[in-house]
GROMACS .gro file of C-alpha atoms in nm:
model
  475
    1MET     CA    1  10.154   9.708  13.525
    2ASN     CA    2  10.028  10.071  13.520
    3GLN     CA    3  10.370  10.195  13.632
    4ASN     CA    4  10.537  10.012  13.344
    5VAL     CA    5  10.290  10.164  13.097
    6LYS     CA    6  10.347  10.514  13.240
    7ALA     CA    7  10.725  10.468  13.229
    8GLN     CA    8  10.708  10.344  12.870
    9THR     CA    9  10.484  10.637  12.770
   10LEU     CA   10  10.715  10.889  12.941
   11SER     CA   11  11.019  10.737  12.769
   12TRP     CA   12  10.833  10.743  12.438
   13TRP     CA   13  10.753  11.115  12.470
   14LYS     CA   14  11.109  11.196  12.575
   15GLU     CA   15  11.222  11.046  12.246
   16LEU     CA   16  10.951  11.191  12.024
   17PHE     CA   17  10.916  11.544  12.160
   18PRO     CA   18  11.268  11.663  12.061
   19LEU     CA   19  11.225  11.501  11.720
   20ALA     CA   20  10.889  11.674  11.675
   21VAL     CA   21  11.048  12.012  11.756
   22VAL     CA   22  11.331  11.948  11.509
   23SER     CA   23  11.082  11.843  11.242
   24MET     CA   24  10.875  12.160  11.292
   25VAL     CA   25  11.186  12.376  11.248
   26LEU     CA   26  11.279  12.174  10.940
   27TYR     CA   27  10.921  12.209  10.816
   28TYR     CA   28  10.935  12.589  10.852
   29LEU     CA   29  11.268  12.614  10.670
   30MET     CA   30  11.136  12.402  10.384
   31LEU     CA   31  10.832  12.625  10.340
   32THR     CA   32  11.008  12.962  10.374
   33TRP     CA   33  11.346  12.886  10.220
   34SER     CA   34  11.370  12.581   9.995
   35PRO     CA   35  11.236  12.221   9.990
   36LEU     CA   36  11.595  12.113   9.920
   37VAL     CA   37  11.674  12.189  10.286
   38GLY     CA   38  11.499  11.864  10.369
   39ILE     CA   39  11.723  11.665  10.137
   40VAL     CA   40  12.037  11.813  10.295
   41VAL     CA   41  11.910  11.737  10.646
   42MET     CA   42  11.827  11.379  10.548
   43LEU     CA   43  12.191  11.289  10.487
   44PRO     CA   44  12.303  11.325  10.852
   45MET     CA   45  11.971  11.172  10.960
   46VAL     CA   46  12.052  10.859  10.761
   47VAL     CA   47  12.397  10.834  10.922
   48ILE     CA   48  12.267  10.899  11.276
   49GLY     CA   49  11.976  10.660  11.228
   50TYR     CA   50  12.204  10.388  11.095
   51LEU     CA   51  12.449  10.422  11.383
   52PHE     CA   52  12.213  10.476  11.677
   53GLY     CA   53  11.872  10.347  11.566
   54ALA     CA   54  11.587  10.519  11.386
   55THR     CA   55  11.279  10.379  11.559
   56PRO     CA   56  11.166  10.715  11.710
   57PHE     CA   57  11.206  10.880  11.368
   58TRP     CA   58  10.980  10.613  11.215
   59TRP     CA   59  10.702  10.660  11.469
   60MET     CA   60  10.724  11.037  11.438
   61LEU     CA   61  10.687  10.997  11.062
   62ILE     CA   62  10.364  10.796  11.099
   63GLY     CA   63  10.209  11.071  11.310
   64LEU     CA   64  10.323  11.346  11.071
   65VAL     CA   65  10.195  11.186  10.749
   66PRO     CA   66   9.832  11.307  10.787
   67LEU     CA   67   9.964  11.660  10.851
   68SER     CA   68  10.199  11.674  10.553
   69VAL     CA   69  10.148  11.956  10.301
   70ASN     CA   70  10.178  11.938   9.923
   71THR     CA   71  10.398  12.233   9.820
   72GLU     CA   72  10.224  12.251   9.481
   73ILE     CA   73   9.910  12.382   9.654
   74PHE     CA   74  10.059  12.710   9.771
   75MET     CA   75  10.420  12.741   9.652
   76ASP     CA   76  10.571  12.811   9.311
   77SER     CA   77  10.849  12.560   9.366
   78ALA     CA   78  11.063  12.371   9.119
   79VAL     CA   79  11.043  12.067   9.348
   80GLY     CA   80  10.690  11.948   9.427
   81MET     CA   81  10.671  11.727   9.734
   82TYR     CA   82  10.483  11.651  10.053
   83LEU     CA   83  10.651  11.825  10.346
   84PRO     CA   84  10.792  11.721  10.583
   85THR     CA   85  10.723  11.352  10.518
   86GLU     CA   86  10.867  11.284  10.171
   87PRO     CA   87  11.223  11.390  10.262
   88LEU     CA   88  11.189  11.174  10.575
   89LEU     CA   89  11.064  10.880  10.368
   90LEU     CA   90  11.351  10.923  10.122
   91GLY     CA   91  11.590  10.913  10.418
   92PHE     CA   92  11.420  10.600  10.547
   93LEU     CA   93  11.444  10.433  10.206
   94ILE     CA   94  11.824  10.473  10.218
   95LEU     CA   95  11.836  10.386  10.587
   96SER     CA   96  11.623  10.074  10.539
   97LEU     CA   97  11.844   9.942  10.260
   98LEU     CA   98  12.153   9.994  10.478
   99TYR     CA   99  11.978   9.837  10.776
  100PHE     CA  100  11.873   9.527  10.582
  101ILE     CA  101  12.236   9.458  10.489
  102LYS     CA  102  12.315   9.387  10.855
  103HIS     CA  103  11.967   9.276  10.962
  104PRO     CA  104  11.798   9.084  10.679
  105ILE     CA  105  11.419   9.060  10.680
  106GLU     CA  106  11.295   8.731  10.823
  107ARG     CA  107  11.264   8.470  10.551
  108LYS     CA  108  10.907   8.377  10.645
  109TYR     CA  109  10.804   8.740  10.591
  110VAL     CA  110  10.988   8.775  10.259
  111ASN     CA  111  10.848   8.441  10.136
  112HIS     CA  112  10.490   8.526  10.228
  113PRO     CA  113  10.267   8.531   9.916
  114ILE     CA  114  10.178   8.899   9.968
  115SER     CA  115  10.543   8.998   9.999
  116ARG     CA  116  10.638   8.797   9.691
  117LEU     CA  117  10.363   8.956   9.485
  118VAL     CA  118  10.473   9.303   9.596
  119MET     CA  119  10.828   9.226   9.483
  120LEU     CA  120  10.710   9.083   9.149
  121TYR     CA  121  10.476   9.377   9.086
  122TYR     CA  122  10.737   9.642   9.159
  123GLY     CA  123  11.002   9.435   8.984
  124TRP     CA  124  10.800   9.455   8.664
  125MET     CA  125  10.732   9.824   8.722
  126PHE     CA  126  11.109   9.878   8.746
  127ILE     CA  127  11.161   9.698   8.415
  128SER     CA  128  10.891   9.915   8.255
  129VAL     CA  129  11.088  10.227   8.356
  130PHE     CA  130  11.349  10.142   8.089
  131PHE     CA  131  11.080  10.130   7.818
  132SER     CA  132  10.921  10.456   7.930
  133SER     CA  133  10.834  10.743   7.700
  134HIS     CA  134  10.963  10.975   7.977
  135PHE     CA  135  11.251  10.795   8.148
  136LEU     CA  136  11.322  11.051   8.422
  137VAL     CA  137  10.952  11.088   8.506
  138SER     CA  138  10.918  10.711   8.540
  139LEU     CA  139  11.236  10.677   8.743
  140LYS     CA  140  11.113  10.943   8.986
  141SER     CA  141  10.769  10.779   9.005
  142PHE     CA  142  10.919  10.437   9.077
  143THR     CA  143  11.152  10.580   9.343
  144ALA     CA  144  10.855  10.753   9.508
  145HIS     CA  145  10.673  10.418   9.525
  146MET     CA  146  10.981  10.262   9.683
  147TRP     CA  147  11.004  10.520   9.961
  148TYR     CA  148  10.653  10.416  10.064
  149VAL     CA  149  10.688  10.040  10.023
  150VAL     CA  150  11.033   9.972  10.171
  151PRO     CA  151  11.017  10.183  10.492
  152VAL     CA  152  10.655  10.087  10.572
  153LEU     CA  153  10.595   9.733  10.442
  154TYR     CA  154  10.943   9.587  10.495
  155LEU     CA  155  11.086   9.792  10.782
  156GLY     CA  156  10.740   9.755  10.934
  157SER     CA  157  10.803   9.379  10.951
  158ARG     CA  158  11.027   9.456  11.251
  159LEU     CA  159  10.872   9.770  11.397
  160LEU     CA  160  10.519   9.625  11.394
  161LYS     CA  161  10.617   9.280  11.514
  162LYS     CA  162  10.481   9.339  11.866
  163LYS     CA  163  10.103   9.346  11.868
  164ASN     CA  164  10.080   9.662  12.078
  165LYS     CA  165  10.287   9.841  11.811
  166ARG     CA  166  10.016   9.767  11.555
  167LEU     CA  167   9.768   9.955  11.771
  168GLN     CA  168  10.024  10.232  11.813
  169PHE     CA  169  10.058  10.258  11.435
  170LEU     CA  170   9.683  10.305  11.392
  171HIS     CA  171   9.644  10.545  11.683
  172LEU     CA  172   9.936  10.768  11.583
  173TYR     CA  173   9.803  10.805  11.231
  174ILE     CA  174   9.448  10.868  11.352
  175ALA     CA  175   9.572  11.128  11.604
  176GLY     CA  176   9.730  11.327  11.322
  177PHE     CA  177   9.430  11.275  11.094
  178ALA     CA  178   9.192  11.394  11.369
  179VAL     CA  179   9.357  11.737  11.343
  180VAL     CA  180   9.280  11.740  10.970
  181LEU     CA  181   8.919  11.636  11.036
  182PHE     CA  182   8.865  11.914  11.291
  183TYR     CA  183   9.032  12.167  11.060
  184THR     CA  184   8.816  12.061  10.764
  185PHE     CA  185   8.491  12.058  10.959
  186ILE     CA  186   8.555  12.403  11.109
  187ARG     CA  187   8.628  12.548  10.764
  188LEU     CA  188   8.314  12.383  10.624
  189TRP     CA  189   8.111  12.534  10.909
  190ILE     CA  190   8.262  12.882  10.866
  191HIS     CA  191   8.183  12.878  10.492
  192GLY     CA  192   7.827  12.755  10.551
  193PHE     CA  193   7.884  12.396  10.430
  194PRO     CA  194   7.918  12.489  10.059
  195VAL     CA  195   7.901  12.232   9.779
  196LYS     CA  196   8.165  12.356   9.534
  197ALA     CA  197   8.412  12.494   9.788
  198SER     CA  198   8.390  12.171   9.991
  199GLN     CA  199   8.618  12.015   9.730
  200TRP     CA  200   8.920  12.219   9.847
  201LEU     CA  201   8.850  12.339  10.203
  202MET     CA  202   9.070  12.059  10.342
  203GLN     CA  203   9.379  12.225  10.192
  204PRO     CA  204   9.671  12.256  10.261
  205PHE     CA  205   9.672  11.918  10.441
  206VAL     CA  206   9.479  11.731  10.170
  207LYS     CA  207   9.471  11.831   9.804
  208ASP     CA  208   9.099  11.772   9.741
  209HIS     CA  209   8.788  11.590   9.859
  210THR     CA  210   8.860  11.275   9.656
  211LEU     CA  211   9.190  11.215   9.836
  212LEU     CA  212   9.024  11.294  10.169
  213GLY     CA  213   8.753  11.041  10.082
  214ALA     CA  214   9.014  10.772  10.015
  215ILE     CA  215   9.174  10.834  10.357
  216LEU     CA  216   8.834  10.829  10.527
  217GLY     CA  217   8.763  10.494  10.363
  218LEU     CA  218   9.084  10.354  10.509
  219VAL     CA  219   9.033  10.475  10.869
  220MET     CA  220   8.655  10.490  10.924
  221PRO     CA  221   8.602  10.113  10.954
  222TYR     CA  222   8.849  10.101  11.245
  223LEU     CA  223   8.687  10.407  11.408
  224TYR     CA  224   8.345  10.241  11.401
  225LEU     CA  225   8.479   9.906  11.517
  226ARG     CA  226   8.639  10.076  11.818
  227SER     CA  227   8.320  10.272  11.887
  228PHE     CA  228   8.124   9.952  11.943
  229SER     CA  229   8.400   9.735  12.091
  230VAL     CA  230   8.302   9.590  12.430
  231GLU     CA  231   8.671   9.574  12.525
  232SER     CA  232   8.701   9.954  12.541
  233THR     CA  233   8.597  10.155  12.846
  234VAL     CA  234   8.286  10.373  12.824
  235THR     CA  235   8.500  10.688  12.812
  236LYS     CA  236   8.714  10.555  12.528
  237ARG     CA  237   8.409  10.438  12.337
  238PHE     CA  238   8.260  10.788  12.355
  239LEU     CA  239   8.592  10.926  12.226
  240TRP     CA  240   8.592  10.682  11.934
  241MET     CA  241   8.224  10.758  11.866
  242GLY     CA  242   8.307  11.128  11.855
  243LEU     CA  243   8.581  11.070  11.598
  244ALA     CA  244   8.358  10.836  11.397
  245GLY     CA  245   8.078  11.094  11.400
  246LEU     CA  246   8.316  11.373  11.298
  247SER     CA  247   8.456  11.166  11.012
  248THR     CA  248   8.102  11.083  10.895
  249ALA     CA  249   8.005  11.451  10.898
  250VAL     CA  250   8.317  11.544  10.698
  251LEU     CA  251   8.246  11.259  10.454
  252ILE     CA  252   7.890  11.379  10.393
  253TYR     CA  253   7.969  11.749  10.363
  254THR     CA  254   8.268  11.703  10.131
  255HIS     CA  255   8.050  11.507   9.886
  256SER     CA  256   8.295  11.232   9.788
  257ARG     CA  257   8.077  10.980   9.606
  258ALA     CA  258   8.360  10.732   9.555
  259ALA     CA  259   8.419  10.727   9.932
  260LEU     CA  260   8.051  10.652   9.999
  261LEU     CA  261   8.063  10.366   9.750
  262SER     CA  262   8.386  10.227   9.897
  263LEU     CA  263   8.252  10.233  10.254
  264ALA     CA  264   7.935  10.059  10.137
  265ALA     CA  265   8.156   9.781   9.996
  266ALA     CA  266   8.342   9.760  10.328
  267GLY     CA  267   8.006   9.735  10.506
  268VAL     CA  268   7.904   9.440  10.288
  269ILE     CA  269   8.231   9.258  10.364
  270TYR     CA  270   8.178   9.326  10.735
  271LEU     CA  271   7.841   9.147  10.714
  272PHE     CA  272   8.007   8.850  10.541
  273VAL     CA  273   8.266   8.835  10.821
  274ARG     CA  274   7.993   8.871  11.083
  275PHE     CA  275   7.806   8.573  10.939
  276ARG     CA  276   8.134   8.383  10.890
  277VAL     CA  277   8.090   8.327  10.516
  278ARG     CA  278   8.392   8.149  10.370
  279PHE     CA  279   8.619   8.340  10.134
  280ARG     CA  280   8.580   8.086   9.853
  281VAL     CA  281   8.202   8.137   9.868
  282LEU     CA  282   8.259   8.512   9.854
  283VAL     CA  283   8.485   8.478   9.548
  284ALA     CA  284   8.236   8.246   9.375
  285ALA     CA  285   7.952   8.491   9.439
  286GLY     CA  286   8.166   8.778   9.311
  287LEU     CA  287   8.251   8.592   8.989
  288MET     CA  288   7.884   8.504   8.939
  289ILE     CA  289   7.778   8.868   8.979
  290LEU     CA  290   8.055   8.978   8.741
  291GLY     CA  291   7.934   8.723   8.484
  292LEU     CA  292   7.576   8.850   8.513
  293VAL     CA  293   7.694   9.210   8.469
  294ILE     CA  294   7.890   9.120   8.153
  295TRP     CA  295   7.599   8.913   8.018
  296ASN     CA  296   7.351   9.197   8.071
  297GLN     CA  297   7.583   9.490   8.003
  298ASP     CA  298   7.372   9.638   7.722
  299THR     CA  299   7.060   9.650   7.940
  300LEU     CA  300   7.257   9.796   8.230
  301ILE     CA  301   7.414  10.068   8.015
  302GLU     CA  302   7.068  10.158   7.882
  303LYS     CA  303   6.930  10.194   8.235
  304LEU     CA  304   7.234  10.388   8.358
  305SER     CA  305   7.204  10.624   8.062
  306ALA     CA  306   6.849  10.705   8.173
  307ASN     CA  307   6.976  10.830   8.512
  308GLN     CA  308   6.976  11.211   8.512
  309SER     CA  309   7.067  11.266   8.880
  310GLU     CA  310   7.347  11.521   8.922
  311SER     CA  311   7.594  11.540   9.210
  312SER     CA  312   7.475  11.805   9.455
  313GLY     CA  313   7.457  11.902   9.820
  314GLU     CA  314   7.173  11.655   9.882
  315LEU     CA  315   7.301  11.321  10.012
  316VAL     CA  316   7.038  11.109   9.831
  317GLU     CA  317   7.093  11.286   9.498
  318ASN     CA  318   7.468  11.257   9.546
  319ILE     CA  319   7.437  10.879   9.589
  320GLU     CA  320   7.198  10.845   9.293
  321SER     CA  321   7.437  11.042   9.070
  322ILE     CA  322   7.709  10.777   9.114
  323SER     CA  323   7.553  10.576   8.829
  324ASN     CA  324   7.471  10.875   8.604
  325ILE     CA  325   7.669  10.820   8.282
  326SER     CA  326   7.450  11.040   8.064
  327SER     CA  327   7.492  11.395   8.196
  328ASP     CA  328   7.721  11.402   8.501
  329ALA     CA  329   8.044  11.565   8.378
  330SER     CA  330   8.261  11.406   8.647
  331ASN     CA  331   8.143  11.054   8.564
  332LEU     CA  332   8.171  11.112   8.189
  333GLU     CA  333   8.524  11.249   8.223
  334ARG     CA  334   8.617  10.944   8.428
  335ILE     CA  335   8.494  10.722   8.143
  336ASN     CA  336   8.700  10.933   7.902
  337ARG     CA  337   9.012  10.872   8.111
  338TRP     CA  338   8.939  10.498   8.133
  339ASN     CA  339   8.891  10.464   7.757
  340SER     CA  340   9.212  10.662   7.700
  341ALA     CA  341   9.401  10.425   7.931
  342ILE     CA  342   9.272  10.122   7.741
  343GLU     CA  343   9.369  10.277   7.406
  344MET     CA  344   9.718  10.351   7.543
  345TRP     CA  345   9.747   9.987   7.656
  346LYS     CA  346   9.655   9.861   7.308
  347VAL     CA  347   9.957  10.046   7.165
  348ARG     CA  348  10.202   9.926   7.435
  349PRO     CA  349  10.048   9.612   7.592
  350LEU     CA  350  10.363   9.460   7.744
  351PHE     CA  351  10.559   9.734   7.919
  352GLY     CA  352  10.317  10.025   7.899
  353TRP     CA  353  10.421  10.389   7.866
  354GLY     CA  354  10.616  10.400   8.191
  355PRO     CA  355  10.522  10.476   8.555
  356GLY     CA  356  10.389  10.827   8.602
  357THR     CA  357  10.352  10.903   8.230
  358TYR     CA  358   9.974  10.876   8.182
  359GLN     CA  359   9.909  11.248   8.228
  360PHE     CA  360  10.165  11.333   7.957
  361GLU     CA  361  10.047  11.077   7.702
  362TYR     CA  362   9.670  11.030   7.720
  363ALA     CA  363   9.558  11.340   7.521
  364PRO     CA  364   9.597  11.191   7.168
  365PHE     CA  365   9.409  10.878   7.278
  366GLN     CA  366   9.091  11.064   7.371
  367ASN     CA  367   8.791  10.987   7.152
  368SER     CA  368   8.602  11.298   7.047
  369ALA     CA  369   8.276  11.127   7.147
  370ASP     CA  370   8.408  11.090   7.504
  371LEU     CA  371   8.513  11.452   7.555
  372THR     CA  372   8.331  11.651   7.823
  373ILE     CA  373   8.312  12.013   7.937
  374ILE     CA  374   8.600  11.944   8.176
  375SER     CA  375   8.821  11.759   7.926
  376THR     CA  376   9.145  11.915   7.808
  377ASN     CA  377   9.298  11.882   7.463
  378ILE     CA  378   9.640  11.953   7.607
  379GLY     CA  379   9.607  11.649   7.831
  380ASP     CA  380   9.883  11.756   8.067
  381VAL     CA  381   9.689  11.721   8.392
  382GLY     CA  382   9.518  11.444   8.583
  383ASN     CA  383   9.552  11.069   8.589
  384ALA     CA  384   9.366  10.758   8.478
  385HIS     CA  385   9.116  10.780   8.766
  386SER     CA  386   9.172  10.411   8.832
  387GLU     CA  387   9.445  10.231   9.021
  388PHE     CA  388   9.393   9.930   8.795
  389LEU     CA  389   9.367  10.092   8.451
  390GLY     CA  390   9.646  10.335   8.539
  391THR     CA  391   9.872  10.036   8.604
  392LEU     CA  392   9.760   9.874   8.278
  393ALA     CA  393   9.844  10.183   8.072
  394GLU     CA  394  10.172  10.268   8.245
  395SER     CA  395  10.329   9.926   8.313
  396GLY     CA  396  10.147   9.684   8.084
  397THR     CA  397   9.954   9.359   8.114
  398PRO     CA  398  10.193   9.173   8.351
  399ALA     CA  399  10.180   9.457   8.606
  400PHE     CA  400   9.800   9.471   8.580
  401ILE     CA  401   9.769   9.096   8.645
  402LEU     CA  402  10.018   9.109   8.934
  403PHE     CA  403   9.834   9.403   9.091
  404LEU     CA  404   9.502   9.219   9.066
  405LEU     CA  405   9.659   8.911   9.227
  406LEU     CA  406   9.812   9.127   9.501
  407VAL     CA  407   9.472   9.277   9.585
  408VAL     CA  408   9.293   8.939   9.589
  409VAL     CA  409   9.564   8.758   9.789
  410THR     CA  410   9.597   9.041  10.043
  411LEU     CA  411   9.222   9.064  10.103
  412GLY     CA  412   9.183   8.685  10.098
  413THR     CA  413   9.462   8.633  10.352
  414ALA     CA  414   9.315   8.895  10.586
  415TYR     CA  415   8.960   8.761  10.545
  416ARG     CA  416   9.051   8.399  10.621
  417ARG     CA  417   9.269   8.498  10.915
  418VAL     CA  418   9.017   8.736  11.074
  419LEU     CA  419   8.763   8.454  11.098
  420LYS     CA  420   9.003   8.268  11.330
  421LEU     CA  421   9.103   8.556  11.558
  422ARG     CA  422   8.934   8.689  11.870
  423GLY     CA  423   8.953   8.998  12.087
  424ARG     CA  424   9.172   9.295  12.006
  425ASP     CA  425   9.371   9.108  11.739
  426ARG     CA  426   9.050   9.048  11.546
  427LEU     CA  427   8.954   9.415  11.580
  428VAL     CA  428   9.289   9.539  11.444
  429LEU     CA  429   9.298   9.291  11.156
  430LEU     CA  430   8.933   9.351  11.069
  431GLY     CA  431   8.998   9.727  11.064
  432ALA     CA  432   9.289   9.668  10.823
  433LEU     CA  433   9.081   9.435  10.603
  434LEU     CA  434   8.781   9.668  10.577
  435GLY     CA  435   9.007   9.969  10.522
  436LEU     CA  436   9.177   9.795  10.228
  437VAL     CA  437   8.841   9.678  10.088
  438ALA     CA  438   8.727  10.040  10.093
  439TYR     CA  439   9.049  10.165   9.934
  440PHE     CA  440   9.067   9.910   9.652
  441THR     CA  441   8.698   9.973   9.576
  442HIS     CA  442   8.783  10.342   9.567
  443GLY     CA  443   9.081  10.247   9.350
  444VAL     CA  444   8.847  10.145   9.069
  445LEU     CA  445   8.746  10.513   9.043
  446ASN     CA  446   9.062  10.697   9.155
  447ASN     CA  447   9.432  10.629   9.213
  448PHE     CA  448   9.623  10.761   9.515
  449LEU     CA  449   9.904  10.513   9.581
  450ASN     CA  450  10.141  10.796   9.489
  451SER     CA  451  10.022  10.989   9.796
  452ASP     CA  452  10.199  10.949  10.131
  453LYS     CA  453   9.869  10.974  10.323
  454VAL     CA  454   9.723  10.672  10.143
  455SER     CA  455  10.035  10.462  10.080
  456VAL     CA  456  10.150  10.462  10.443
  457LEU     CA  457   9.814  10.315  10.548
  458VAL     CA  458   9.787  10.068  10.257
  459TRP     CA  459  10.134   9.924  10.312
  460GLY     CA  460  10.105   9.949  10.690
  461PHE     CA  461   9.781   9.747  10.679
  462SER     CA  462   9.949   9.498  10.443
  463ALA     CA  463  10.238   9.455  10.690
  464ILE     CA  464   9.989   9.394  10.973
  465ILE     CA  465   9.808   9.131  10.764
  466ILE     CA  466  10.133   8.949  10.681
  467LEU     CA  467  10.245   8.952  11.046
  468TYR     CA  468   9.916   8.810  11.176
  469ASP     CA  469   9.921   8.541  10.907
  470VAL     CA  470  10.284   8.446  10.977
  471GLU     CA  471  10.212   8.424  11.352
  472LYS     CA  472   9.909   8.201  11.302
  473ARG     CA  473  10.099   7.968  11.070
  474LYS     CA  474  10.359   7.909  11.345
  475VAL     CA  475  10.093   7.790  11.592
   0.00000   0.00000   0.00000
């Protein structure tokens, strides 16, 4: 058994090491010469991958995603992209479409409710492109979504079919992300754990602390589950504990309040799973709480307005400031963006303004009473600060409803299935469930599905959930 594992590992490294070297050379050329080098290289990669198989390329891509660099951070380039992963993902989008012609996706996977909702959601988004106020911007935005969804969610239906490959997916991503965590923590330490500078010290790997917080929300549940798993050896548990502790330290010292809130939500869902509460009970309780919030919204707003806690370097004050809607500029600007998104939706309720257009259109929809010290009258930067309201403004009511359904069905499928699993399968699926709970909670306050670092995990976790559900239905 051990010999087979060693032989498989050796074979795996023989395949990946040359590809890693090639990717590093490509990476260097993109940074020093032109990002278009990546596009040129992708053409032969598509041909070679189609003829001889692209599995090693795919696994290399998963490990490289956490280490990708946004060229907009440090280069004055006409083409903004994440290097080296976005050219690779574009190549895989083409390769996947060619591959599916000869090897169609299994019908049970395509017909799964999650898969159908993904197709309906992106189908409507594609339609909204043709009603966009900026057609080329929307077409590019939609294509970018596709090079995350198709290679990860649908090609993943084959590459993640074996259960050990699902572990490999998680571990490869975490291995790359561990480098980012060490890098960020060391820079925080060198700078004396500053408050303001902590928002950008994770560059060039991650744009800012909010994106880093979203990634931490996706991976930290799995890190903690592995830390306390009785199936792992003592040595491995100490390793996982070290990574969990490092991620917690980075989370605290980068002061991402949305990440703290999202992980708290994941913790609550973990307790529900632990006590085996049924999903229908969970939904009923959620609807009841939502009803109470709506019924008492005036009282709640009055109490929230009395909160004067500002975000700071103190953990307790940082948590308390989450609900400060009276003086915290970040929270007030978020409300400004939300109100602008709703006003945009009122003008174009069916098709929206087009994918990726919010930042170009929201300025005239700002109410003067909502403006803050960090608002801009030009309105040419930023987004809706909400995955849900951003969808509503850019692709209209149908897309918003489909996205809500997709979130509920995905989480519901994972929740019901995890209650029936045991052992390592339960651990992997529970990690995916809690990671998505954290992300979609975070998605109320920010939107990062246009980032490779987030999208690869979101759609990878979704593929894992579908595969576990399909397998259980066969039994």
